[in-house]
Structure formats: structure tokens, C-alpha cells
Amino acid sequence: MLEVAQVNFIGRKEELNTLEKEFRRDGSFVVIYGRRRIGKTTLIKEFIKDKQAFYFLATEEVESQSMKRLAGVVARVTGNSMLQRVTFTDWLDLFREIANYRPEEKKVLVIDEFPYLVKTNAAFPSILQNAWDEILKDSNVMLILCGSLISMMQKHALSHDSPLYGRRSAQIRLKPLPFTDLYAVQGQPFSHAVEQYSVTGGVPKYLEFFEPGEDLYRQIQEVVLSKNGFLYEEPNFLLKDEVQSANSYFSIIRAIADGNHKLGKIAGALGMETSSLTPYLSTLIDLDFLKKATPVTEKNPEKSRKGLYFISDNFIRFWFRYVYPYKGELELDNQQIVLDELEKDFIQKFVAFSYEDVCKDIFASLCRSKAVDFAPSRIGSYWLNDINGDTEIDVMAVDHQKKQVFAGECKYHNKPVDATVYYELEEKVKKSAELRTVFPGYKVLYGLFSKPVCVGKAADYRQDRSVPQPFRRIYHTCDARIRTARYQHKAVTSSAGEAYGKAFSRKIVRHIKALFPYIKMSVGFSGLILLFCGDKIEVLAYLCEAFKTERVVSVASVERLRKSASYSEQFFLH
């Protein structure tokens, strides 16, 4: 029997910082919203754990019962047991009790699942507006409204038509946790973390049912494929909470899951006009079920006709690929048919597709930490369907400030990523007239993302003559400074595939080691690329364009690079 794991509080630093700033200001009114299971309540409880707080969780009950329960919360926090014996008929009286308690001390009032109160009493937003304006705003109270029904939160707390419009001082739309935040605390191998993330995404509640280190297929079988599993009907619950005609929305998601990503193809698969389909797609995007992706070259993504529609949530994508098509068999407890499908293409197709988003997150994280000298204005992908052939680049980012672009290729397989992959990527960029037109004069940084297979087979790669010479690693473990560095430094040396002796290799190693502290990610060296193995920068390849011009890298080449005025005297690898 699968046990539910307790997940400690992870990440959310930016959101906590926002809440702390709001707590320090007067008249703070914060709206927190996002889909179910995303961790809104956990975030709030982490924030209020060291504060004087009134936390009220609304439910679908009559208004008088809600008032009675809030009176109980106030009684417990204030220590005034008399309040539990009072029958309140006016919300304002309850809010006055909160405002009058220790008026000199900052307090937090949390109303969780706010939409339920609106369902019970449509006038509640007006009541709360009055309470905020007349009682709470100037009474040392921070108000937090929270809700999972995104459409209702937008309508009743955020929209221009809401009585509460203009009162909020901040809003937080909570999104799934990024891969890098989860991987940092999970303590499991990179490939295991990627494969688990491709199923659970960054939804904290789902993580409780997937224990790191346990067999992923077994956990999927118990949690997702079993009729009694917690996630067996999850998309049904999520969608029916938000929309009335769930069947129409299900059909759209299924069409996209089947590989139809263009607006016309989705409409064709459903037998609909594109004009009729667009409102449904907009709703699904608002609810975080879908996302519209456009090439990074598009200046107005919202109006772009090149947009492609994808399922944004990893678990929903998994469910529509492996559960929904086999509901009949699963109802008859035939789980083997899905397990066979998983064995067939889960890693090669499903995980490999999710891995592209993981790579984007890894690159963004390295940019934020300054490990890569790149300030992205946008991180996405690039594609072009042309009569001369299709071009697709998995990860592409733009840094308008420094006039540079990043082009990355993602390979989630057990084979080494060699020079051929780099040359193909470089060729794509060089042949793209659109990239040259949209980013004139921009320098290019190339990146290859792979599973960390090179670490486990280092010795084999060093001797394997089938691995192209430019990507043969030189390993040196004697220098403690290198061995204990933040990133494992593996250097690539030659360019034409000519062999070199061990003694010569040792000379190159010494000079490259001396060079490392000065290497900066400078796209002034047009051949410079990075190889990301797992979440680490494992290989710094093609240290400069000069290396390409010689059949064998010489000591003189390295010396010329060190003495060159064109590189920055800043650290790249720490």
C-alpha cells in the first residue's frame, strides 16, 4: 500500500517576499489565487506561522454557519470564549471584533476559499468592501483573500466590475513549482527527478503521492491508474469546478493531446469553426489548462498567427495520453494495457517532450544566479515551417540588453551528446534568415542539454575513438580546486579529430586549468558553447573560435586566448 509522503515547504521565495513587504505596509489587501492543489493554503500558513493571524476557511454552507465558525476562530485567537456563545447576524460585527483586538499590533485576516462565501451570498463582495473601507483598512489589519476557482476570483475580487476593485494592494497568481526548486531538495538522481516531474509537474499536492527513490511505474499504477487512486479522476474534478459544459472542453484538450496544436487543426479535428473555438481556448488558457506558445521571434505573441496550443500541466497531459483513452479498460481493472504503453514510449516521447521545459527552467535558474552572463527578456522556443524545410530549436532565449541570443538543443537519451548535435544546431541558426532579420548583429551562445550520462561513463568516453574529437573530455583529478569546484570542469580540446599523446594532453590540461578562472560566457567567441549535463554545466566546449582554425589545439592557442584583450577577466565557472 502506497503511503502519502509529507512534503516540506519548498520554494516560493518571491511570493513570501511579496507577502512580507505587504505585511510591513499600511492598508495591505492581497489576493492570492490559482488552481487547486497548487499550494496556496500552504503558502499562507508558512507566511502566518510567526504572526498574529485569524485564518478562516470558507465552505459551502449557509451563511449563518459561516458566521458562527468565524466567530469561533475569533474567540480562539482572542481568548474571548464569550464570542462563541454570541449569535452574529452581521459580518461587520465580526470584522470589528478582529479590528479591536490589540489595535497596536499588526494582524493578518485570511479568508480562504473566498468564492464559497460569494456562492452563498452574492452580496458578500459588497459587504467586504464596506468592511475594508470602514473598519479594517485603518485598523492595523492585513487582509488576504484566497481562492481556487480562478474564474470567480477574477470576477469577484480582481475585475473592474467587482465592488472590491481598486482595494487590493497586491495579487499573487500561484503557479506550479519550477523543476529546479524541487530537484534541489528531493535528493534523487537527475533522470529520476525529470521523469517524476513529467508526471506530477510542480503541483505540491501530487508530490505527496510520489516518493523519491520509489519505482515510478508502481506509483503511477496505484495513484493514477487504479479506480481508487487519488488522481484517477483529477482532471474531471478540476474542470467541472470551473466550467459548465465540461464535455466540450474535454474534447478540445483531447484533440490537443492527440497532436493537434495549430488552431486550424484543432478546429478540424473537432468539426468546429475557428471563430467558435477561440473562446474555449481562451478560457482553458485562463484556467492554466492550456498555453499558447509562439516563436521567440514574434514581437506581439498575443496577436501572432504562428501560435501553437499545448497542454500546460504535466499531469493533465499525462492523464489525457495514458488514462483517458483507456478508461474502459481501467474500469475493468485492466491496468496492464497502460503499463505496456508506458514501457513503449513514456521515456522516448513523453518525458523527452517535458524535458524541454525542464531545460528552459534550468537555463533561467542559471541566469538568475549569474552562473551564465545572460539577462533573458524571453525564454521559449523557435520554429519555422517553410517551403525549404522546417526549422525547430528546442530552447531559445533573447537578451536584448547585451544583444545576444541563446540557442539550445535538448537530448533526453542515454547516448553521449557529441559534436554532430552541435554542428546541426549551429547550422540551423546560421541558415535562418528570420533570426538574422529579427536579431541583427546579435551574438549567439549555443547550449546542448543532456542527461548526465557523461559522468558515469567518463573513463569510457576518454578512450572511445567513436566519440568525435572535439567532444573528447580531458580528465584531471589531481587538482583539489577543480575537484571541489561548484561545477565539474570537463574541457573539450581538439577540432579535427587528430589524435594526440598523453603527455601533450597533460600540457593542455595544465593550461586549460589555468585558463578556467578567466573564462566568461562571452559570445564574442562565436564558437563558444555550453553542455548542460543534468542541472550542471559539465562541459565548456570550444573555448574560442581560434580552436576551430587549427587541426590540433596547441599550448600556443591557449596562451593566445589568455593574452587576448577580447575576453573578460570575470569568473564564469566558480
Short mmCIF file of C-alpha atoms in Angstrom, two decimals, residues 248 251-252 254-256 260 262-278 280:
data_model
loop_
_atom_site.label_atom_id
_atom_site.label_comp_id
_atom_site.label_asym_id
_atom_site.label_seq_id
_atom_site.Cartn_x
_atom_site.Cartn_y
_atom_site.Cartn_z
CA SER A 248 -16.73 20.46 -24.84
CA SER A 251 -12.87 17.28 -26.32
CA ILE A 252 -10.60 20.23 -27.03
CA ARG A 254 -8.12 15.54 -26.07
CA ALA A 255 -7.66 16.92 -29.60
CA ILE A 256 -4.52 18.77 -28.49
CA ASN A 260 -3.17 18.87 -32.98
CA LYS A 262 -2.46 24.62 -34.66
CA LEU A 263 -5.78 26.43 -34.35
CA GLY A 264 -7.00 25.15 -37.70
CA LYS A 265 -6.05 21.54 -36.96
CA ILE A 266 -7.76 21.60 -33.57
CA ALA A 267 -10.91 23.03 -35.15
CA GLY A 268 -10.75 20.45 -37.94
CA ALA A 269 -10.40 17.56 -35.50
CA LEU A 270 -13.49 18.78 -33.64
CA GLY A 271 -15.53 19.81 -36.67
CA MET A 272 -15.76 23.40 -35.42
CA GLU A 273 -15.19 26.82 -36.92
CA THR A 274 -12.02 28.50 -35.61
CA SER A 275 -14.07 31.53 -34.53
CA SER A 276 -16.23 29.28 -32.34
CA LEU A 277 -13.20 27.50 -30.90
CA THR A 278 -11.23 30.58 -29.82
CA TYR A 280 -12.96 27.90 -25.40
#
